[in-house]
């Protein structure tokens, strides 16, 4: 089965013109260690991609989804609204939105999934989404101010060492929870006489917005890269106009890291066009491209 991000790309236009190779994925999936992704880009576009992943996982892949966000959802992004017109009534019930306004609340809730899943294995999620890791780490939007609001985040006032340590702690907890939830699903499969190979590993997809122009210079993202096997980088093309729409914005989508199947990142690259009405459309580049370092092309994402 293709990975969730690939399923999103396909549903919204990507890979439809790409020659298919059976069940082969650009990701080295079927492994918990290769299944989690950090999405690096502007907050709006990254959040929309996480919403699309949630809806695709619930509606197309029949997976239970746990979606963490630090701000209340007033409305769904336009691409999600378009997708929801085709959804079955029960699909959204598979997505559980959890509002945790501070880093401490997020850490406690993620840690509690071990106990919750042990007591109710059937309700254990197969996809955990975290919207805005940077907001949790830096205390953005909490209590009406930056780092205020009950010690939420370490970005303002805390030392760089503390920030790196907290980032590593949060990332490690997310990966550990992913592995634990995968084992819960495997044990449930055993009890039902199913093969463990049929179990989809629990994935974590989290978004991160960097204020550092060159992403290689962002120490927080460097820490996240050590824990998340795959990075999906969204690079906005300055002054781009997609599909003849003068108000459209075009993004380049890069996959990198140990979670990408060897050689695949050099064979597939995507363009994402965000139209004036907010609709998102992915399109593939099918010919091989030379390896490129997205960090060197990164604007202020």
mmCIF file of C-alpha atoms in Angstrom:
data_model
loop_
_atom_site.group_PDB
_atom_site.id
_atom_site.type_symbol
_atom_site.label_atom_id
_atom_site.label_comp_id
_atom_site.label_asym_id
_atom_site.label_seq_id
_atom_site.Cartn_x
_atom_site.Cartn_y
_atom_site.Cartn_z
ATOM 1 C CA UNK A 1 0.000 0.000 0.000
ATOM 2 C CA UNK A 2 1.279 3.461 -0.848
ATOM 3 C CA UNK A 3 2.070 5.706 2.094
ATOM 4 C CA UNK A 4 -0.473 8.233 3.324
ATOM 5 C CA UNK A 5 1.251 11.235 1.769
ATOM 6 C CA UNK A 6 1.363 9.467 -1.590
ATOM 7 C CA UNK A 7 -2.330 8.710 -1.222
ATOM 8 C CA UNK A 8 -2.927 12.438 -0.649
ATOM 9 C CA UNK A 9 -0.883 13.360 -3.727
ATOM 10 C CA UNK A 10 -2.771 10.847 -5.845
ATOM 11 C CA UNK A 11 -6.211 11.914 -4.632
ATOM 12 C CA UNK A 12 -5.446 15.526 -5.467
ATOM 13 C CA UNK A 13 -3.926 14.966 -8.867
ATOM 14 C CA UNK A 14 -0.476 13.573 -8.222
ATOM 15 C CA UNK A 15 0.648 10.257 -9.725
ATOM 16 C CA UNK A 16 -2.449 9.911 -11.925
ATOM 17 C CA UNK A 17 -0.245 10.252 -14.982
ATOM 18 C CA UNK A 18 2.629 8.388 -13.376
ATOM 19 C CA UNK A 19 3.222 4.796 -14.549
ATOM 20 C CA UNK A 20 2.330 2.608 -11.623
ATOM 21 C CA UNK A 21 4.660 -0.100 -10.323
ATOM 22 C CA UNK A 22 2.286 -2.277 -8.366
ATOM 23 C CA UNK A 23 2.551 -1.733 -4.633
ATOM 24 C CA UNK A 24 5.933 -0.049 -4.747
ATOM 25 C CA UNK A 25 6.137 3.166 -2.785
ATOM 26 C CA UNK A 26 8.583 6.029 -2.752
ATOM 27 C CA UNK A 27 8.704 5.433 1.011
ATOM 28 C CA UNK A 28 10.287 2.375 2.614
ATOM 29 C CA UNK A 29 6.924 1.655 4.224
ATOM 30 C CA UNK A 30 5.747 -1.430 6.135
ATOM 31 C CA UNK A 31 8.139 -0.366 8.875
ATOM 32 C CA UNK A 32 7.382 1.824 11.855
ATOM 33 C CA UNK A 33 10.897 3.242 11.674
ATOM 34 C CA UNK A 34 10.304 4.495 8.130
ATOM 35 C CA UNK A 35 6.728 5.653 8.363
ATOM 36 C CA UNK A 36 6.787 9.034 10.115
ATOM 37 C CA UNK A 37 7.233 12.432 8.479
ATOM 38 C CA UNK A 38 7.976 16.003 9.521
ATOM 39 C CA UNK A 39 6.463 18.524 7.095
ATOM 40 C CA UNK A 40 8.556 21.701 6.866
ATOM 41 C CA UNK A 41 6.977 24.773 5.299
ATOM 42 C CA UNK A 42 4.742 27.770 5.891
ATOM 43 C CA UNK A 43 2.095 27.200 8.534
ATOM 44 C CA UNK A 44 -0.939 27.547 6.289
ATOM 45 C CA UNK A 45 0.189 25.158 3.573
ATOM 46 C CA UNK A 46 1.578 22.625 6.063
ATOM 47 C CA UNK A 47 -1.632 22.638 8.083
ATOM 48 C CA UNK A 48 -3.718 22.105 4.955
ATOM 49 C CA UNK A 49 -1.540 19.116 4.037
ATOM 50 C CA UNK A 50 -2.064 17.607 7.497
ATOM 51 C CA UNK A 51 -5.836 18.020 7.151
ATOM 52 C CA UNK A 52 -5.737 16.301 3.763
ATOM 53 C CA UNK A 53 -3.724 13.464 5.302
ATOM 54 C CA UNK A 54 -6.309 13.064 8.075
ATOM 55 C CA UNK A 55 -9.270 12.939 5.699
ATOM 56 C CA UNK A 56 -7.489 10.641 3.238
ATOM 57 C CA UNK A 57 -6.470 8.232 6.003
ATOM 58 C CA UNK A 58 -9.986 8.098 7.440
ATOM 59 C CA UNK A 59 -11.972 8.020 4.203
ATOM 60 C CA UNK A 60 -9.742 6.106 1.798
ATOM 61 C CA UNK A 61 -7.642 3.921 4.100
ATOM 62 C CA UNK A 62 -10.216 3.343 6.869
ATOM 63 C CA UNK A 63 -7.744 4.365 9.589
ATOM 64 C CA UNK A 64 -8.411 5.951 12.960
ATOM 65 C CA UNK A 65 -6.713 9.340 13.241
ATOM 66 C CA UNK A 66 -5.619 11.396 16.247
ATOM 67 C CA UNK A 67 -5.119 15.068 15.323
ATOM 68 C CA UNK A 68 -3.388 17.397 17.802
ATOM 69 C CA UNK A 69 -3.705 21.147 17.316
ATOM 70 C CA UNK A 70 -3.047 24.101 19.632
ATOM 71 C CA UNK A 71 -5.829 26.301 18.215
ATOM 72 C CA UNK A 72 -9.522 25.633 17.726
ATOM 73 C CA UNK A 73 -10.535 24.759 14.179
ATOM 74 C CA UNK A 74 -12.942 27.395 12.896
ATOM 75 C CA UNK A 75 -13.286 25.881 9.436
ATOM 76 C CA UNK A 76 -11.624 23.291 7.261
ATOM 77 C CA UNK A 77 -9.202 24.358 4.523
ATOM 78 C CA UNK A 78 -10.750 24.614 1.048
ATOM 79 C CA UNK A 79 -9.184 21.376 -0.276
ATOM 80 C CA UNK A 80 -10.660 19.487 2.677
ATOM 81 C CA UNK A 81 -14.111 20.981 2.073
ATOM 82 C CA UNK A 82 -13.919 19.805 -1.538
ATOM 83 C CA UNK A 83 -12.864 16.338 -0.419
ATOM 84 C CA UNK A 84 -15.631 16.128 2.184
ATOM 85 C CA UNK A 85 -18.314 16.293 -0.507
ATOM 86 C CA UNK A 86 -17.377 12.721 -1.442
ATOM 87 C CA UNK A 87 -17.025 11.410 2.099
ATOM 88 C CA UNK A 88 -19.209 8.773 3.661
ATOM 89 C CA UNK A 89 -21.048 10.095 6.734
ATOM 90 C CA UNK A 90 -19.014 7.983 9.160
ATOM 91 C CA UNK A 91 -15.593 8.876 7.767
ATOM 92 C CA UNK A 92 -15.084 12.009 9.860
ATOM 93 C CA UNK A 93 -15.968 10.045 12.992
ATOM 94 C CA UNK A 94 -12.640 8.261 12.584
ATOM 95 C CA UNK A 95 -10.804 11.556 13.158
ATOM 96 C CA UNK A 96 -10.423 12.682 16.772
ATOM 97 C CA UNK A 97 -9.387 16.324 17.137
ATOM 98 C CA UNK A 98 -7.591 17.099 20.387
ATOM 99 C CA UNK A 99 -6.861 20.702 21.412
ATOM 100 C CA UNK A 100 -3.777 21.015 23.573
ATOM 101 C CA UNK A 101 -2.731 24.624 24.019
ATOM 102 C CA UNK A 102 0.635 24.102 25.698
ATOM 103 C CA UNK A 103 3.671 21.898 25.312
ATOM 104 C CA UNK A 104 3.090 20.368 28.734
ATOM 105 C CA UNK A 105 -0.487 19.427 27.828
ATOM 106 C CA UNK A 106 0.676 17.875 24.566
ATOM 107 C CA UNK A 107 3.397 15.822 26.264
ATOM 108 C CA UNK A 108 0.970 14.522 28.885
ATOM 109 C CA UNK A 109 -1.669 13.597 26.326
ATOM 110 C CA UNK A 110 0.758 11.809 23.993
ATOM 111 C CA UNK A 111 2.174 9.863 26.942
ATOM 112 C CA UNK A 112 -1.350 8.904 28.044
ATOM 113 C CA UNK A 113 -1.947 7.095 24.744
ATOM 114 C CA UNK A 114 -0.029 4.107 26.115
ATOM 115 C CA UNK A 115 -2.563 3.594 28.886
ATOM 116 C CA UNK A 116 -5.580 4.480 26.748
ATOM 117 C CA UNK A 117 -4.599 2.111 23.942
ATOM 118 C CA UNK A 118 -3.888 -0.716 26.370
ATOM 119 C CA UNK A 119 -7.412 -0.416 27.755
ATOM 120 C CA UNK A 120 -9.178 0.040 24.421
ATOM 121 C CA UNK A 121 -7.098 -1.481 21.647
ATOM 122 C CA UNK A 122 -9.875 -1.255 19.073
ATOM 123 C CA UNK A 123 -9.897 2.542 19.320
ATOM 124 C CA UNK A 124 -6.121 2.975 19.052
ATOM 125 C CA UNK A 125 -5.191 5.371 16.215
ATOM 126 C CA UNK A 126 -3.106 4.356 13.210
ATOM 127 C CA UNK A 127 -2.156 7.942 12.371
ATOM 128 C CA UNK A 128 -1.087 10.660 14.802
ATOM 129 C CA UNK A 129 -0.952 14.205 13.427
ATOM 130 C CA UNK A 130 0.590 17.168 15.238
ATOM 131 C CA UNK A 131 -0.166 20.579 13.776
ATOM 132 C CA UNK A 132 2.581 23.140 14.481
ATOM 133 C CA UNK A 133 5.411 21.618 16.493
ATOM 134 C CA UNK A 134 7.048 25.050 16.433
ATOM 135 C CA UNK A 135 4.013 26.614 18.111
ATOM 136 C CA UNK A 136 4.213 24.112 20.952
ATOM 137 C CA UNK A 137 7.975 24.435 21.330
ATOM 138 C CA UNK A 138 7.950 28.246 21.216
ATOM 139 C CA UNK A 139 4.661 28.851 23.024
ATOM 140 C CA UNK A 140 3.053 30.690 20.094
ATOM 141 C CA UNK A 141 -0.604 31.643 20.426
ATOM 142 C CA UNK A 142 -0.915 30.587 24.045
ATOM 143 C CA UNK A 143 -2.447 32.963 26.547
ATOM 144 C CA UNK A 144 -2.538 35.744 23.969
ATOM 145 C CA UNK A 145 1.246 36.079 23.807
ATOM 146 C CA UNK A 146 4.465 34.417 22.821
ATOM 147 C CA UNK A 147 6.083 32.381 25.554
ATOM 148 C CA UNK A 148 3.587 33.251 28.284
ATOM 149 C CA UNK A 149 0.673 31.103 29.230
ATOM 150 C CA UNK A 150 1.861 28.798 31.958
ATOM 151 C CA UNK A 151 5.344 27.933 30.748
ATOM 152 C CA UNK A 152 4.165 26.697 27.370
ATOM 153 C CA UNK A 153 7.214 26.274 25.219
ATOM 154 C CA UNK A 154 10.913 27.014 25.532
ATOM 155 C CA UNK A 155 11.546 29.339 22.595
ATOM 156 C CA UNK A 156 11.518 32.624 24.510
ATOM 157 C CA UNK A 157 13.631 32.968 27.608
ATOM 158 C CA UNK A 158 14.805 29.351 27.637
ATOM 159 C CA UNK A 159 18.365 28.421 26.750
ATOM 160 C CA UNK A 160 19.212 26.872 23.395
ATOM 161 C CA UNK A 161 20.288 23.710 25.209
ATOM 162 C CA UNK A 162 16.888 23.482 26.894
ATOM 163 C CA UNK A 163 15.162 23.998 23.548
ATOM 164 C CA UNK A 164 17.134 21.195 21.913
ATOM 165 C CA UNK A 165 16.507 18.896 24.865
ATOM 166 C CA UNK A 166 12.768 19.590 24.846
ATOM 167 C CA UNK A 167 12.570 19.064 21.085
ATOM 168 C CA UNK A 168 14.341 15.725 21.406
ATOM 169 C CA UNK A 169 12.056 14.694 24.274
ATOM 170 C CA UNK A 170 8.891 15.492 22.328
ATOM 171 C CA UNK A 171 10.124 13.807 19.143
ATOM 172 C CA UNK A 172 11.271 10.704 21.019
ATOM 173 C CA UNK A 173 7.918 10.478 22.818
ATOM 174 C CA UNK A 174 6.037 10.683 19.509
ATOM 175 C CA UNK A 175 8.193 7.947 17.967
ATOM 176 C CA UNK A 176 7.874 5.745 21.054
ATOM 177 C CA UNK A 177 4.099 6.187 21.051
ATOM 178 C CA UNK A 178 3.989 5.299 17.354
ATOM 179 C CA UNK A 179 5.906 2.074 18.016
ATOM 180 C CA UNK A 180 3.692 1.237 20.991
ATOM 181 C CA UNK A 181 0.481 1.771 19.024
ATOM 182 C CA UNK A 182 1.849 -0.418 16.228
ATOM 183 C CA UNK A 183 2.451 -3.220 18.739
ATOM 184 C CA UNK A 184 -1.113 -2.802 20.024
ATOM 185 C CA UNK A 185 -2.431 -3.266 16.481
ATOM 186 C CA UNK A 186 -0.185 -6.307 15.981
ATOM 187 C CA UNK A 187 -1.421 -7.918 19.193
ATOM 188 C CA UNK A 188 -5.002 -7.259 18.158
ATOM 189 C CA UNK A 189 -4.264 -8.885 14.782
ATOM 190 C CA UNK A 190 -2.815 -11.920 16.569
ATOM 191 C CA UNK A 191 -5.950 -12.270 18.680
ATOM 192 C CA UNK A 192 -8.046 -12.265 15.507
ATOM 193 C CA UNK A 193 -5.871 -14.786 13.709
ATOM 194 C CA UNK A 194 -4.596 -12.215 11.226
ATOM 195 C CA UNK A 195 -1.071 -12.000 9.878
ATOM 196 C CA UNK A 196 1.069 -9.271 11.396
ATOM 197 C CA UNK A 197 2.237 -8.337 7.923
ATOM 198 C CA UNK A 198 -1.254 -7.026 7.222
ATOM 199 C CA UNK A 199 -0.998 -4.496 10.049
ATOM 200 C CA UNK A 200 -0.331 -0.925 8.960
ATOM 201 C CA UNK A 201 2.291 0.654 11.234
ATOM 202 C CA UNK A 202 1.145 3.687 13.182
ATOM 203 C CA UNK A 203 2.488 6.827 11.557
ATOM 204 C CA UNK A 204 3.248 10.257 12.946
ATOM 205 C CA UNK A 205 3.051 13.280 10.641
ATOM 206 C CA UNK A 206 3.922 16.619 12.218
ATOM 207 C CA UNK A 207 4.312 20.094 10.752
ATOM 208 C CA UNK A 208 7.102 22.511 11.620
ATOM 209 C CA UNK A 209 7.548 26.131 10.546
ATOM 210 C CA UNK A 210 11.104 27.454 10.621
ATOM 211 C CA UNK A 211 11.952 31.125 11.022
ATOM 212 C CA UNK A 212 15.498 30.409 9.861
ATOM 213 C CA UNK A 213 16.134 31.229 6.196
ATOM 214 C CA UNK A 214 18.505 28.300 5.584
ATOM 215 C CA UNK A 215 16.942 25.190 7.071
ATOM 216 C CA UNK A 216 20.365 23.638 7.647
ATOM 217 C CA UNK A 217 20.938 26.434 10.171
ATOM 218 C CA UNK A 218 17.803 25.610 12.183
ATOM 219 C CA UNK A 219 18.979 23.480 15.128
ATOM 220 C CA UNK A 220 15.427 22.471 16.075
ATOM 221 C CA UNK A 221 14.742 21.036 12.632
ATOM 222 C CA UNK A 222 18.095 19.283 12.819
ATOM 223 C CA UNK A 223 16.953 17.525 15.992
ATOM 224 C CA UNK A 224 13.612 16.593 14.419
ATOM 225 C CA UNK A 225 15.427 15.110 11.420
ATOM 226 C CA UNK A 226 17.235 12.722 13.759
ATOM 227 C CA UNK A 227 13.930 11.313 15.009
ATOM 228 C CA UNK A 228 11.608 11.610 12.013
ATOM 229 C CA UNK A 229 12.941 9.350 9.224
ATOM 230 C CA UNK A 230 11.386 11.434 6.446
ATOM 231 C CA UNK A 231 11.182 15.159 5.814
ATOM 232 C CA UNK A 232 8.677 16.638 3.370
ATOM 233 C CA UNK A 233 9.902 20.129 2.477
ATOM 234 C CA UNK A 234 7.591 22.637 0.812
ATOM 235 C CA UNK A 235 9.466 25.396 -1.021
ATOM 236 C CA UNK A 236 7.460 28.290 -2.420
ATOM 237 C CA UNK A 237 8.420 29.491 -5.904
ATOM 238 C CA UNK A 238 8.726 33.265 -5.730
ATOM 239 C CA UNK A 239 6.403 34.991 -8.197
ATOM 240 C CA UNK A 240 5.108 31.694 -9.512
ATOM 241 C CA UNK A 241 1.807 31.400 -11.337
ATOM 242 C CA UNK A 242 0.369 27.949 -11.771
ATOM 243 C CA UNK A 243 -1.857 26.802 -14.596
ATOM 244 C CA UNK A 244 -2.342 30.283 -16.052
ATOM 245 C CA UNK A 245 -3.906 31.511 -12.807
ATOM 246 C CA UNK A 246 -2.190 34.790 -11.973
ATOM 247 C CA UNK A 247 -3.192 34.487 -8.328
ATOM 248 C CA UNK A 248 -2.000 30.895 -7.926
ATOM 249 C CA UNK A 249 1.060 30.006 -5.907
ATOM 250 C CA UNK A 250 3.343 27.143 -6.804
ATOM 251 C CA UNK A 251 5.378 25.054 -4.416
ATOM 252 C CA UNK A 252 8.064 22.458 -4.916
ATOM 253 C CA UNK A 253 7.714 19.344 -2.780
ATOM 254 C CA UNK A 254 10.833 17.425 -1.784
ATOM 255 C CA UNK A 255 11.166 14.183 0.146
ATOM 256 C CA UNK A 256 14.385 13.378 1.959
ATOM 257 C CA UNK A 257 15.731 11.223 4.772
ATOM 258 C CA UNK A 258 16.201 7.573 5.611
ATOM 259 C CA UNK A 259 12.473 6.910 5.223
ATOM 260 C CA UNK A 260 12.672 7.467 1.464
ATOM 261 C CA UNK A 261 13.331 4.381 -0.629
ATOM 262 C CA UNK A 262 16.864 4.465 -2.051
ATOM 263 C CA UNK A 263 16.922 6.334 -5.352
ATOM 264 C CA UNK A 264 13.245 7.276 -5.253
ATOM 265 C CA UNK A 265 13.822 10.908 -4.286
ATOM 266 C CA UNK A 266 15.817 11.383 -7.484
ATOM 267 C CA UNK A 267 13.070 9.872 -9.641
ATOM 268 C CA UNK A 268 10.043 11.689 -8.243
ATOM 269 C CA UNK A 269 9.530 15.319 -7.431
ATOM 270 C CA UNK A 270 6.236 17.140 -7.076
ATOM 271 C CA UNK A 271 4.785 20.526 -7.788
ATOM 272 C CA UNK A 272 1.931 21.794 -5.671
ATOM 273 C CA UNK A 273 -0.275 24.555 -7.057
ATOM 274 C CA UNK A 274 -2.506 26.441 -4.631
ATOM 275 C CA UNK A 275 -5.160 28.205 -6.691
ATOM 276 C CA UNK A 276 -6.767 31.540 -5.871
ATOM 277 C CA UNK A 277 -9.802 29.771 -4.381
ATOM 278 C CA UNK A 278 -7.560 27.750 -2.058
ATOM 279 C CA UNK A 279 -7.804 24.487 -3.981
ATOM 280 C CA UNK A 280 -4.601 22.417 -3.982
ATOM 281 C CA UNK A 281 -3.409 20.368 -6.927
ATOM 282 C CA UNK A 282 -0.327 18.147 -7.051
ATOM 283 C CA UNK A 283 1.448 17.216 -10.262
ATOM 284 C CA UNK A 284 4.455 14.933 -10.752
ATOM 285 C CA UNK A 285 7.748 15.430 -12.499
ATOM 286 C CA UNK A 286 8.252 12.068 -14.139
ATOM 287 C CA UNK A 287 11.757 12.342 -15.554
ATOM 288 C CA UNK A 288 14.818 11.824 -13.344
ATOM 289 C CA UNK A 289 16.216 14.955 -11.756
ATOM 290 C CA UNK A 290 19.619 15.597 -10.239
ATOM 291 C CA UNK A 291 19.753 15.440 -6.449
ATOM 292 C CA UNK A 292 19.171 18.840 -4.913
ATOM 293 C CA UNK A 293 19.442 20.140 -1.404
ATOM 294 C CA UNK A 294 16.161 21.892 -0.579
ATOM 295 C CA UNK A 295 17.877 23.693 2.297
ATOM 296 C CA UNK A 296 19.930 25.727 -0.172
ATOM 297 C CA UNK A 297 16.797 26.834 -2.032
ATOM 298 C CA UNK A 298 14.686 27.506 1.021
ATOM 299 C CA UNK A 299 13.235 30.936 1.444
ATOM 300 C CA UNK A 300 11.796 32.066 4.730
ATOM 301 C CA UNK A 301 9.371 29.194 5.372
#
